[in-house]
Tab-separated table of C-alpha atoms in Angstrom:
chain	number	residue	atom	x	y	z
A	1	MET	CA	-15.251	-46.169	12.951
A	2	TYR	CA	-15.999	-47.294	9.039
A	3	LEU	CA	-14.427	-45.443	6.407
A	4	GLU	CA	-15.847	-45.378	2.560
A	5	PRO	CA	-13.569	-46.839	0.422
A	6	LEU	CA	-13.939	-43.604	-1.979
A	7	PRO	CA	-12.303	-41.050	0.973
A	8	ILE	CA	-10.266	-43.995	1.902
A	9	ALA	CA	-8.214	-43.406	-2.154
A	10	ILE	CA	-8.405	-39.962	-1.740
A	11	LEU	CA	-6.435	-39.624	1.029
A	12	LEU	CA	-4.254	-41.879	0.151
A	13	THR	CA	-3.815	-40.586	-3.457
A	14	ALA	CA	-3.117	-37.477	-1.187
A	15	LEU	CA	-1.024	-38.770	0.513
A	16	LEU	CA	1.472	-40.804	-2.328
A	17	ILE	CA	1.251	-36.735	-4.458
A	18	PHE	CA	2.785	-35.068	-1.103
A	19	LEU	CA	5.573	-37.711	-0.115
A	20	ILE	CA	6.647	-37.196	-4.416
A	21	HIS	CA	6.490	-33.466	-3.478
A	22	LYS	CA	8.152	-33.695	-0.358
A	23	ARG	CA	11.468	-35.695	-2.090
A	24	ALA	CA	11.417	-33.687	-5.550
A	25	THR	CA	11.841	-30.465	-3.331
A	26	PRO	CA	14.863	-29.187	-2.362
A	27	ASN	CA	15.828	-28.473	1.137
A	28	ARG	CA	15.866	-24.862	0.981
A	29	SER	CA	17.745	-23.469	4.194
A	30	LYS	CA	17.554	-19.621	3.300
A	31	LEU	CA	13.205	-20.019	3.939
A	32	PRO	CA	11.811	-18.107	6.601
A	33	PRO	CA	11.314	-19.613	9.818
A	34	SER	CA	8.298	-22.760	9.745
A	35	PRO	CA	6.170	-24.852	12.371
A	36	THR	CA	6.363	-28.088	11.465
A	37	LYS	CA	3.860	-29.546	9.019
A	38	LEU	CA	1.892	-32.044	8.821
A	39	PRO	CA	1.046	-33.725	5.355
A	40	ILE	CA	-1.593	-32.316	3.088
A	41	ILE	CA	-3.178	-29.783	5.522
A	42	GLY	CA	0.371	-28.188	5.953
A	43	ASN	CA	-0.241	-25.720	9.063
A	44	LEU	CA	-3.796	-25.084	8.878
A	45	HIS	CA	-4.892	-26.096	12.318
A	46	GLN	CA	-2.364	-24.551	13.576
A	47	LEU	CA	-4.207	-21.277	13.135
A	48	GLY	CA	-7.222	-22.289	15.608
A	49	THR	CA	-10.926	-20.392	15.662
A	50	ARG	CA	-9.764	-17.033	15.343
A	51	PRO	CA	-6.779	-16.741	13.361
A	52	HIS	CA	-5.148	-13.840	14.362
A	53	ARG	CA	-5.047	-14.735	17.917
A	54	GLY	CA	-2.753	-18.189	16.427
A	55	LEU	CA	-0.848	-16.835	14.476
A	56	HIS	CA	0.123	-14.293	16.902
A	57	ALA	CA	1.133	-16.940	19.035
A	58	LEU	CA	3.557	-18.855	16.504
A	59	SER	CA	5.030	-15.804	15.985
A	60	GLN	CA	6.018	-15.599	19.513
A	61	LYS	CA	7.756	-18.864	19.276
A	62	TYR	CA	9.202	-18.626	15.490
A	63	GLY	CA	9.492	-14.198	14.988
A	64	PRO	CA	7.795	-11.628	13.334
A	65	LEU	CA	7.822	-13.628	10.058
A	66	MET	CA	7.439	-17.021	9.124
A	67	LEU	CA	6.629	-19.641	6.725
A	68	LEU	CA	3.720	-21.309	7.181
A	69	LYS	CA	1.888	-23.639	4.275
A	70	LEU	CA	-2.051	-23.420	4.440
A	71	GLY	CA	-2.780	-26.275	2.878
A	72	SER	CA	-1.331	-26.132	-0.175
A	73	VAL	CA	-0.275	-22.695	-0.250
A	74	PRO	CA	3.172	-21.216	0.992
A	75	THR	CA	1.886	-18.287	2.835
A	76	ILE	CA	4.452	-15.321	4.733
A	77	ILE	CA	3.342	-14.373	7.928
A	78	VAL	CA	4.471	-10.887	8.691
A	79	SER	CA	4.028	-9.691	12.986
A	80	SER	CA	5.782	-6.906	13.549
A	81	ALA	CA	6.041	-3.012	12.472
A	82	GLU	CA	9.393	-3.513	10.944
A	83	VAL	CA	9.526	-6.236	8.271
A	84	ALA	CA	5.618	-4.944	7.784
A	85	GLN	CA	6.940	-1.600	6.650
A	86	GLU	CA	9.412	-3.597	4.587
A	87	VAL	CA	6.702	-5.083	2.580
A	88	MET	CA	4.363	-2.127	2.246
A	89	ARG	CA	6.723	0.584	1.574
A	90	THR	CA	10.265	-0.383	1.147
A	91	GLN	CA	9.496	-3.627	-0.927
A	92	ASP	CA	5.650	-1.998	-1.690
A	93	SER	CA	5.515	-2.917	-5.938
A	94	ILE	CA	6.824	-6.521	-5.123
A	95	PHE	CA	4.328	-7.139	-2.866
A	96	ALA	CA	1.507	-4.737	-4.571
A	97	SER	CA	-0.612	-7.495	-6.099
A	98	ARG	CA	-3.315	-10.196	-4.573
A	99	PRO	CA	-3.464	-13.941	-4.954
A	100	SER	CA	-6.134	-15.403	-7.310
A	101	LEU	CA	-8.632	-16.105	-4.566
A	102	GLU	CA	-11.633	-18.321	-6.299
A	103	LEU	CA	-13.840	-17.256	-3.801
A	104	ALA	CA	-13.208	-13.784	-4.772
A	105	LYS	CA	-13.357	-14.250	-8.122
A	106	GLN	CA	-16.875	-15.726	-7.677
A	107	LEU	CA	-18.227	-13.824	-5.480
A	108	LEU	CA	-16.495	-9.791	-7.350
A	109	TYR	CA	-17.049	-10.779	-10.842
A	110	ASN	CA	-13.611	-12.460	-11.087
A	111	CYS	CA	-12.085	-9.541	-9.220
A	112	ARG	CA	-12.804	-6.798	-10.962
A	113	ASP	CA	-13.672	-4.779	-8.033
A	114	MET	CA	-10.411	-2.957	-6.241
A	115	ALA	CA	-9.141	-4.501	-3.233
A	116	PHE	CA	-8.569	-7.861	-4.621
A	117	ALA	CA	-7.787	-6.719	-8.062
A	118	PRO	CA	-3.988	-8.338	-9.126
A	119	TYR	CA	-1.476	-5.201	-9.877
A	120	GLY	CA	-1.934	-3.894	-12.931
A	121	GLU	CA	-3.327	-1.369	-15.437
A	122	TYR	CA	-7.023	-1.975	-14.571
A	123	TRP	CA	-5.807	-1.622	-10.464
A	124	ARG	CA	-4.932	1.700	-11.243
A	125	GLN	CA	-7.296	2.795	-12.931
A	126	ILE	CA	-9.573	1.514	-10.967
A	127	ARG	CA	-8.098	3.089	-7.298
A	128	LYS	CA	-7.891	6.214	-9.361
A	129	LEU	CA	-11.642	6.479	-10.213
A	130	CYS	CA	-12.843	5.521	-6.195
A	131	ILE	CA	-10.498	7.799	-5.115
A	132	VAL	CA	-10.585	10.815	-7.237
A	133	HIS	CA	-14.748	9.984	-7.709
A	134	LEU	CA	-16.610	8.077	-5.371
A	135	LEU	CA	-13.945	8.838	-2.093
A	136	SER	CA	-12.479	11.721	-2.182
A	137	ALA	CA	-12.348	14.166	0.665
A	138	LYS	CA	-15.294	16.302	-1.607
A	139	ARG	CA	-17.094	13.255	-1.981
A	140	VAL	CA	-17.708	12.323	1.759
A	141	GLN	CA	-18.280	15.351	2.591
A	142	SER	CA	-21.134	15.470	0.710
A	143	PHE	CA	-22.732	13.011	2.144
A	144	SER	CA	-22.673	14.789	5.663
A	145	GLY	CA	-26.493	14.789	5.338
A	146	VAL	CA	-26.969	11.283	5.078
A	147	ARG	CA	-24.594	10.527	7.321
A	148	ASP	CA	-26.593	13.011	10.123
A	149	GLU	CA	-29.711	11.672	9.481
A	150	GLU	CA	-29.348	8.197	9.608
A	151	ILE	CA	-27.415	8.980	12.846
A	152	SER	CA	-30.232	11.209	13.998
A	153	GLN	CA	-32.786	8.197	13.531
A	154	VAL	CA	-30.617	6.035	15.422
A	155	ILE	CA	-30.609	8.307	18.513
A	156	ASP	CA	-34.320	8.709	18.042
A	157	ARG	CA	-34.473	4.292	18.109
A	158	ILE	CA	-32.464	4.148	21.073
A	159	ALA	CA	-34.281	6.607	23.232
A	160	CYS	CA	-38.030	4.410	22.300
A	161	CYS	CA	-36.174	1.371	23.659
A	162	SER	CA	-34.366	2.900	26.375
A	163	ALA	CA	-37.567	2.978	28.448
A	164	VAL	CA	-38.283	-0.949	27.973
A	165	GLY	CA	-34.882	-2.325	29.020
A	166	PRO	CA	-30.922	-3.077	27.784
A	167	VAL	CA	-31.006	-2.077	23.917
A	168	ASN	CA	-29.416	-4.468	21.695
A	169	LEU	CA	-26.203	-1.849	20.906
A	170	SER	CA	-24.852	-4.482	18.211
A	171	LYS	CA	-27.900	-4.566	16.481
A	172	ILE	CA	-28.616	-1.125	16.227
A	173	LEU	CA	-24.832	-0.024	14.828
A	174	ASN	CA	-25.146	-2.847	12.602
A	175	SER	CA	-28.251	-1.371	11.089
A	176	LEU	CA	-26.757	2.183	11.187
A	177	SER	CA	-24.073	0.801	9.179
A	178	SER	CA	-25.657	-1.205	7.018
A	179	GLY	CA	-28.274	1.804	6.023
A	180	LEU	CA	-26.098	4.393	5.961
A	181	ILE	CA	-24.155	2.797	3.200
A	182	ALA	CA	-27.452	1.754	1.893
A	183	ARG	CA	-28.464	5.325	1.329
A	184	ILE	CA	-25.498	6.367	-0.034
A	185	ALA	CA	-24.633	3.864	-2.489
A	186	PHE	CA	-28.296	3.294	-3.865
A	187	GLY	CA	-29.878	6.481	-2.800
A	188	ARG	CA	-33.488	6.903	-0.692
A	189	LYS	CA	-35.539	6.545	-3.943
A	190	PHE	CA	-34.090	3.180	-4.384
A	191	LEU	CA	-33.478	1.993	-1.289
A	192	GLY	CA	-36.985	0.611	0.676
A	193	GLU	CA	-37.158	-1.224	3.345
A	194	GLU	CA	-37.465	-4.511	1.636
A	195	ARG	CA	-34.239	-3.548	-0.568
A	196	SER	CA	-32.284	-2.475	2.748
A	197	LYS	CA	-33.210	-6.123	4.152
A	198	LYS	CA	-31.685	-7.818	1.325
A	199	ALA	CA	-28.878	-5.744	1.294
A	200	GLN	CA	-27.835	-6.768	4.827
A	201	GLU	CA	-28.910	-10.108	4.761
A	202	LEU	CA	-25.869	-10.420	1.807
A	203	VAL	CA	-23.918	-8.308	3.889
A	204	GLU	CA	-23.755	-10.619	6.334
A	205	GLU	CA	-23.720	-13.524	3.999
A	206	THR	CA	-20.572	-12.421	2.035
A	207	SER	CA	-18.844	-11.517	5.522
A	208	ALA	CA	-19.490	-15.249	6.641
A	209	LEU	CA	-18.181	-16.675	3.284
A	210	PHE	CA	-14.727	-15.140	3.029
A	211	GLY	CA	-14.328	-15.621	6.835
A	212	GLY	CA	-14.938	-19.130	6.549
A	213	PHE	CA	-12.455	-22.704	5.197
A	214	TYR	CA	-13.489	-22.506	0.946
A	215	VAL	CA	-11.710	-25.652	0.008
A	216	ARG	CA	-10.362	-24.374	-3.355
A	217	ASP	CA	-8.245	-21.466	-1.881
A	218	TYR	CA	-6.037	-24.055	-0.336
A	219	PHE	CA	-6.531	-26.828	-2.316
A	220	PRO	CA	-6.910	-26.390	-6.172
A	221	TRP	CA	-6.603	-30.179	-6.485
A	222	LEU	CA	-9.867	-31.088	-4.291
A	223	GLY	CA	-11.861	-28.083	-5.633
A	224	TRP	CA	-14.775	-31.060	-6.602
A	225	LEU	CA	-15.531	-31.102	-2.518
A	226	GLY	CA	-16.648	-27.961	-2.264
A	227	LYS	CA	-19.778	-28.665	-4.205
A	228	LEU	CA	-20.221	-32.334	-2.431
A	229	GLY	CA	-20.070	-30.398	1.269
A	230	GLY	CA	-23.003	-27.628	-0.008
A	231	MET	CA	-20.014	-24.384	-0.284
A	232	ASP	CA	-19.876	-24.214	-4.273
A	233	GLY	CA	-24.389	-23.870	-4.586
A	234	ARG	CA	-23.539	-21.395	-0.975
A	235	VAL	CA	-21.510	-18.867	-2.625
A	236	LYS	CA	-23.661	-19.689	-6.090
A	237	ARG	CA	-26.515	-18.276	-4.540
A	238	CYS	CA	-25.101	-14.950	-3.256
A	239	PHE	CA	-23.577	-14.171	-6.035
A	240	ILE	CA	-26.700	-14.623	-7.921
A	241	ASN	CA	-28.960	-12.474	-5.384
A	242	TRP	CA	-26.214	-9.376	-5.468
A	243	ASP	CA	-26.441	-9.696	-9.176
A	244	ALA	CA	-29.953	-9.257	-8.874
A	245	LEU	CA	-30.668	-7.027	-6.458
A	246	LEU	CA	-27.611	-4.414	-8.071
A	247	GLU	CA	-29.370	-4.691	-11.622
A	248	GLU	CA	-32.325	-3.920	-10.414
A	249	VAL	CA	-30.795	-0.811	-9.056
A	250	ILE	CA	-28.524	-0.128	-12.136
A	251	ARG	CA	-31.794	-0.089	-14.191
A	252	ASP	CA	-33.788	2.060	-11.935
A	253	HIS	CA	-31.144	4.394	-11.794
A	254	GLU	CA	-31.030	4.643	-16.447
A	255	ASP	CA	-35.063	4.740	-16.206
A	256	ARG	CA	-34.785	7.682	-13.993
A	257	LYS	CA	-31.650	9.478	-15.966
A	258	ARG	CA	-33.844	9.200	-19.082
A	259	ASP	CA	-37.041	11.040	-17.286
A	260	GLN	CA	-34.927	13.737	-15.768
A	261	PHE	CA	-33.055	16.678	-17.134
A	262	GLY	CA	-29.950	18.703	-15.335
A	263	ALA	CA	-28.246	17.959	-13.408
A	264	ASP	CA	-29.224	15.894	-9.447
A	265	GLN	CA	-28.980	17.429	-6.375
A	266	ASN	CA	-28.617	14.263	-5.002
A	267	GLU	CA	-26.259	12.107	-6.701
A	268	ASP	CA	-25.797	8.412	-4.823
A	269	LEU	CA	-22.856	6.175	-5.534
A	270	VAL	CA	-24.600	4.183	-8.250
A	271	ASP	CA	-25.521	8.050	-9.750
A	272	VAL	CA	-21.295	8.911	-9.927
A	273	LEU	CA	-20.401	5.113	-11.529
A	274	LEU	CA	-23.045	5.509	-14.613
A	275	ALA	CA	-21.983	9.121	-15.074
A	276	LEU	CA	-18.311	8.045	-15.406
A	277	GLN	CA	-19.263	4.687	-17.279
A	278	LYS	CA	-20.621	8.103	-20.273
A	279	ASP	CA	-17.756	9.840	-19.669
A	280	ARG	CA	-14.652	9.241	-22.178
A	281	THR	CA	-12.277	11.727	-20.645
A	282	GLU	CA	-10.894	9.929	-18.228
A	283	GLY	CA	-9.443	7.470	-21.184
A	284	PHE	CA	-11.131	4.092	-19.525
A	285	THR	CA	-14.325	2.901	-19.751
A	286	LEU	CA	-16.380	1.212	-16.537
A	287	ALA	CA	-18.286	-2.140	-17.728
A	288	ARG	CA	-21.525	-2.918	-15.897
A	289	ASP	CA	-19.901	-5.840	-14.232
A	290	GLU	CA	-17.764	-3.540	-12.746
A	291	ILE	CA	-20.026	-1.227	-11.466
A	292	LYS	CA	-21.013	-4.056	-9.771
A	293	ALA	CA	-18.155	-4.987	-7.975
A	294	ILE	CA	-17.293	-1.691	-6.874
A	295	ILE	CA	-20.513	-1.106	-5.344
A	296	LEU	CA	-20.575	-4.593	-4.086
A	297	GLU	CA	-17.159	-4.378	-2.182
A	298	LEU	CA	-17.556	-1.087	-0.794
A	299	PHE	CA	-21.491	-1.966	0.268
A	300	VAL	CA	-19.502	-5.163	2.300
A	301	ALA	CA	-16.526	-3.300	3.760
A	302	GLY	CA	-17.964	-0.146	4.616
A	303	THR	CA	-20.841	-1.874	6.792
A	304	ASP	CA	-18.022	-4.073	8.437
A	305	THR	CA	-15.900	-1.221	9.192
A	306	SER	CA	-17.852	1.238	10.802
A	307	TYR	CA	-20.616	-1.395	12.950
A	308	ILE	CA	-16.954	-3.358	14.420
A	309	ALA	CA	-15.224	-0.283	15.194
A	310	LEU	CA	-18.233	1.404	16.643
A	311	GLU	CA	-19.639	-1.903	18.924
A	312	TRP	CA	-15.625	-2.386	20.515
A	313	ALA	CA	-15.258	1.260	20.909
A	314	MET	CA	-18.330	1.177	23.164
A	315	ALA	CA	-17.365	-1.904	24.426
A	316	GLU	CA	-13.886	-0.937	25.817
A	317	LEU	CA	-15.263	2.516	27.427
A	318	VAL	CA	-18.095	0.523	29.455
A	319	ARG	CA	-15.379	-1.351	30.592
A	320	SER	CA	-13.800	1.978	32.040
A	321	PRO	CA	-16.136	4.229	33.564
A	322	LYS	CA	-13.633	6.674	34.466
A	323	ARG	CA	-12.414	6.948	30.711
A	324	LEU	CA	-15.923	6.898	29.554
A	325	LYS	CA	-16.666	9.793	31.750
A	326	ILE	CA	-13.804	11.653	30.667
A	327	VAL	CA	-15.164	11.305	26.990
A	328	GLN	CA	-18.358	11.940	27.785
A	329	ASP	CA	-17.173	15.486	29.325
A	330	GLU	CA	-15.142	16.185	26.442
A	331	VAL	CA	-17.748	15.877	23.876
A	332	ARG	CA	-20.373	17.585	26.804
A	333	GLU	CA	-18.700	20.852	27.040
A	334	ILE	CA	-18.148	21.508	23.464
A	335	LEU	CA	-21.325	21.184	22.469
A	336	GLY	CA	-23.031	23.130	25.711
A	337	ASN	CA	-26.250	23.163	24.987
A	338	LYS	CA	-27.157	21.912	21.474
A	339	SER	CA	-29.236	19.197	20.069
A	340	LYS	CA	-26.487	16.762	19.033
A	341	VAL	CA	-23.010	16.511	17.494
A	342	LYS	CA	-22.334	18.193	14.347
A	343	GLU	CA	-19.524	17.426	12.142
A	344	ASP	CA	-18.167	20.591	12.392
A	345	ASP	CA	-17.935	19.963	15.815
A	346	ILE	CA	-15.698	16.369	16.032
A	347	SER	CA	-12.386	18.344	15.259
A	348	LYS	CA	-11.967	19.703	18.753
A	349	MET	CA	-12.656	16.753	20.575
A	350	SER	CA	-9.219	14.919	20.470
A	351	TYR	CA	-10.054	12.297	23.620
A	352	LEU	CA	-12.423	10.867	21.456
A	353	LYS	CA	-10.179	10.685	18.246
A	354	ALA	CA	-7.868	8.978	20.944
A	355	VAL	CA	-10.653	6.483	22.065
A	356	ILE	CA	-11.302	5.638	18.399
A	357	LYS	CA	-7.697	4.948	17.392
A	358	GLU	CA	-7.348	2.803	20.174
A	359	SER	CA	-9.446	1.018	19.832
A	360	LEU	CA	-8.400	0.028	16.375
A	361	ARG	CA	-5.589	-0.885	17.811
A	362	LEU	CA	-7.147	-3.416	20.173
A	363	HIS	CA	-9.898	-4.444	17.564
A	364	PRO	CA	-8.721	-3.522	13.777
A	365	PRO	CA	-11.878	-4.465	11.944
A	366	LEU	CA	-9.726	-6.797	9.526
A	367	PRO	CA	-7.412	-8.686	11.574
A	368	LEU	CA	-5.614	-9.954	8.791
A	369	LEU	CA	-5.262	-7.303	6.373
A	370	VAL	CA	-6.214	-8.465	2.633
A	371	PRO	CA	-3.599	-10.948	1.560
A	372	ARG	CA	-0.826	-9.836	-1.015
A	373	GLU	CA	1.484	-12.261	-3.423
A	374	SER	CA	4.599	-11.249	-4.428
A	375	LEU	CA	5.417	-10.045	-8.218
A	376	GLU	CA	9.131	-11.398	-7.972
A	377	ALA	CA	11.494	-13.012	-6.088
A	378	THR	CA	13.171	-11.175	-3.769
A	379	LYS	CA	14.596	-11.120	0.116
A	380	LEU	CA	13.291	-10.274	3.433
A	381	GLN	CA	14.939	-9.943	6.616
A	382	GLY	CA	17.804	-12.045	4.372
A	383	TYR	CA	15.492	-14.617	3.431
A	384	GLU	CA	14.478	-15.255	0.240
A	385	ILE	CA	10.647	-14.850	-0.728
A	386	PRO	CA	9.934	-16.873	-3.869
A	387	ARG	CA	8.187	-15.434	-6.730
A	388	ASN	CA	3.497	-15.507	-5.988
A	389	THR	CA	3.897	-15.825	-2.112
A	390	ARG	CA	1.416	-15.176	-0.236
A	391	ILE	CA	1.925	-13.282	2.142
A	392	LEU	CA	-0.927	-12.202	5.292
A	393	VAL	CA	0.342	-8.753	7.513
A	394	ASN	CA	-1.371	-9.688	10.830
A	395	ALA	CA	-2.260	-6.300	11.819
A	396	TRP	CA	-3.406	-7.453	14.802
A	397	SER	CA	-0.513	-8.876	16.031
A	398	ILE	CA	1.397	-5.747	15.357
A	399	GLY	CA	-0.541	-4.027	17.937
A	400	GLN	CA	-0.279	-6.144	20.483
A	401	ASP	CA	3.327	-5.823	20.270
A	402	PRO	CA	4.989	-4.543	23.826
A	403	THR	CA	8.075	-3.305	22.370
A	404	SER	CA	5.657	-1.285	20.353
A	405	TRP	CA	3.231	-0.276	23.069
A	406	GLU	CA	3.739	-0.187	26.702
A	407	GLU	CA	1.195	-2.133	28.926
A	408	ALA	CA	-0.164	-3.459	25.017
A	409	ARG	CA	-3.261	-5.498	26.384
A	410	GLU	CA	-4.727	-2.763	28.444
A	411	PHE	CA	-7.203	0.021	26.623
A	412	ARG	CA	-5.644	3.248	27.469
A	413	PRO	CA	-6.538	5.832	25.051
A	414	GLU	CA	-4.350	8.746	26.752
A	415	ARG	CA	-1.353	6.621	24.418
A	416	PHE	CA	-3.115	8.821	21.373
A	417	LEU	CA	-2.974	12.224	23.077
A	418	ASN	CA	-0.270	14.892	22.447
A	419	ASN	CA	1.615	13.030	19.711
A	420	LEU	CA	0.924	12.614	15.360
A	421	ILE	CA	0.764	8.752	15.679
A	422	ASP	CA	-1.949	7.907	12.798
A	423	PHE	CA	-4.022	5.144	10.896
A	424	LYS	CA	-3.140	6.594	7.201
A	425	GLY	CA	-0.210	4.233	6.433
A	426	ASN	CA	2.957	5.734	8.088
A	427	ASP	CA	2.945	4.264	11.860
A	428	PHE	CA	3.450	0.632	10.812
A	429	HIS	CA	3.061	0.083	14.973
A	430	PHE	CA	-0.522	1.272	13.760
A	431	ILE	CA	-1.726	-0.190	9.909
A	432	PRO	CA	-5.881	-1.032	10.710
A	433	PHE	CA	-6.375	0.249	7.602
A	434	GLY	CA	-2.923	-1.313	5.773
A	435	ALA	CA	-0.530	1.258	3.962
A	436	GLY	CA	1.445	1.686	1.037
A	437	ARG	CA	-0.604	1.516	-2.352
A	438	ARG	CA	-3.193	-1.128	-0.784
A	439	ILE	CA	-4.098	0.535	1.834
A	440	CYS	CA	-7.878	1.141	2.150
A	441	PRO	CA	-9.011	4.053	0.020
A	442	GLY	CA	-12.491	4.346	2.518
A	443	MET	CA	-11.072	5.325	5.511
A	444	HIS	CA	-11.497	8.463	5.992
A	445	PHE	CA	-15.418	7.711	4.877
A	446	ALA	CA	-15.103	5.030	7.379
A	447	ILE	CA	-13.920	7.801	10.534
A	448	SER	CA	-15.582	10.310	9.576
A	449	THR	CA	-18.927	8.145	10.369
A	450	ILE	CA	-17.601	6.112	13.533
A	451	GLU	CA	-16.136	9.680	14.899
A	452	LEU	CA	-20.797	11.442	14.591
A	453	ALA	CA	-22.216	8.331	15.834
A	454	LEU	CA	-19.723	7.771	18.371
A	455	ALA	CA	-20.190	11.537	19.505
A	456	ASN	CA	-24.008	11.726	19.572
A	457	LEU	CA	-24.113	8.222	21.388
A	458	LEU	CA	-22.093	9.597	24.229
A	459	TYR	CA	-23.598	13.272	24.117
A	460	ARG	CA	-27.057	12.095	24.049
A	461	PHE	CA	-26.678	8.450	26.577
A	462	ASP	CA	-25.094	7.773	29.988
A	463	TRP	CA	-24.754	3.882	29.514
A	464	ASN	CA	-24.852	1.326	31.875
A	465	LEU	CA	-24.218	-2.446	31.719
A	466	PRO	CA	-27.501	-4.766	32.620
A	467	ASN	CA	-27.684	-7.073	35.671
A	468	ASN	CA	-25.540	-4.883	37.445
A	469	MET	CA	-22.698	-6.589	35.935
A	470	SER	CA	-19.312	-5.179	36.416
A	471	PRO	CA	-17.254	-3.959	33.728
A	472	GLU	CA	-14.655	-6.915	34.204
A	473	ASP	CA	-17.510	-10.007	33.141
A	474	LEU	CA	-18.299	-8.140	29.768
A	475	ASP	CA	-17.410	-10.788	27.281
A	476	MET	CA	-14.667	-9.605	25.019
A	477	VAL	CA	-14.892	-12.503	23.060
A	478	GLU	CA	-14.658	-12.162	19.556
A	479	ALA	CA	-16.383	-14.108	16.906
A	480	TYR	CA	-15.273	-15.921	14.381
A	481	GLY	CA	-14.538	-15.155	10.983
A	482	ILE	CA	-12.881	-12.649	8.741
A	483	SER	CA	-14.025	-9.909	10.607
A	484	THR	CA	-13.667	-9.231	14.657
A	485	ARG	CA	-17.267	-8.514	15.971
A	486	MET	CA	-17.901	-9.142	19.038
A	487	LYS	CA	-19.099	-13.201	20.104
A	488	SER	CA	-21.891	-11.750	22.216
A	489	ASN	CA	-24.706	-9.018	21.299
A	490	LEU	CA	-23.368	-5.932	23.325
A	491	LEU	CA	-26.969	-5.024	25.637
A	492	LEU	CA	-26.593	-2.224	27.375
A	493	HIS	CA	-28.827	0.524	29.568
A	494	ALA	CA	-29.041	3.792	27.421
A	495	ILE	CA	-30.553	6.950	30.128
A	496	PRO	CA	-31.473	9.844	28.088
A	497	TYR	CA	-28.967	12.873	28.907
A	498	LYS	CA	-30.445	16.473	29.324
A	499	ALA	CA	-28.022	19.527	28.861
C-alpha cells in the first residue's frame, strides 16, 4: 500500500512527540488501573462501536475505576454504584464541572446551555432559571393539554396505519417526541409543517454529531483533520441551520408580543425565556444566544430521551408476552370504559411505572453520562486523580451489575415493585438521569411524557410481532451513537382494543 509523504511525515512527527512525552512523564503508580495503551491513539481502539459496552468489558478486567487514554485525553471510567456515589455525592463539588469540548462549544453557543456549561456562577444562574421557570412541576403540568393532544393524534395515526399492516413504531414515536417538544418550545402558532420537519432533521443531525468522533476533542493538535475530512463543515452547517431556525422563531414571538396586550394563556418556552430576558428581578440577564442554546438543548435532549425510552419499553414488552398482558390488564382495569388515559390515572399504575424503570435500567437513553471534569486534584478509592481529569460514568454498566441486580440482564419489572428505588439520584445503582448537582433537570418532563404515551399505547391496542416472528428473534441490537436507539426499526401489528 502506497502512502503519500505528507501523511507519513505527520505520523512520524506524532510518534516522536509521543515518545518524548512518555520519557518526560514520571511513573505514577498511584493512578487507577489502566489497560495497555497504543502510541498516539491510547485506548480508543478498545471502545468498539458501542463504547458503553466496550468500557463495561474493560471494567470486568480492570475494575470499576479505570484510567484510559482516549487519544491524548486522560479519562477516568466509573462503572460501579460505589464509585459513582463518591463522584456524584461525596465529592460532587470537585467533579461538578464539564470538560471544554470543541463540538459542544461550536454547536451550543460556546457552551451557554446548561448541560455543557462549566461549573460556576453562570451555570448556577442558568440552572436555577431552568428549574424554576422552565422545568418546574407547575410548568410541566401546564403542558398537560399539549401532551394529551399530541398523544391522541399519534393514537389516531396508528389506528389508521394498523389496517394496512405492521406500523413502524420507531418512526411514529420519534415523530411524537419531536412534535411534542416543538409544540412546547415554539407553540402551535409558530410551528408549521416545514419548521417541524426542519427541527426534527436538525435534532437527528445533532445527535449523530455528538455520537460520532470529533477529532478536536481527542487530538487537539490534529484539529485541522476535521477540515480535510469534512466534519468541521458538517458541524458548521448544523449550527448555521439551528441558528437560522431559532432566530426566525424568536423574531416571530417578539413581533407577536408587540402586537398584543395582556397575558398570554398559551405561553411556550420561547415566550417564557423572552419574558425572563426583560425581567430584572432575577439579577441575571439572558443574552439572545443563551436563549437559543437553552432551547436547542431542550429540543435535542427532550426528543431523544422520550423516544428512546418508549421504543425500548415496547420492544421489551413484546419480547415478554406474559408481562405485556400484566401491564395491559392493569391499565385496562383502572381505565374501565374511558376512551383514553389521562395523567390523573397514571398514579394508580404501579406495574406500568415498574416497566418504565426496568426499561431505563436496561437501556438508559444516555448510557455514558455527560462527561465531568475534576476542578482540583483529589483521590478516589485511594487512587490519585489529577486536576482537570475527564470523568465518564457508565450508567449502562452500573445497571448491569450483578451485585446490585439479580439476573441483571433479564427484563423483570417486578424488581421495582414494593420498594422505593427511583431514578431521582438517590439510588446510585440506578442513575439513568445522573445524580448530584448535574442530574438531568428535565427528567420529570420526560417521565410525564413516557408514562402517558406508554399507557395509551397499551390501553388502545393489542400488540404482536409481524410475520409470526417469535419474541426471541426480535432484533435488540443498539445503534451506534451517544444515545442507545434500536438499530432496526420496531415494526409491530397494532390491533385496536374495544373496551
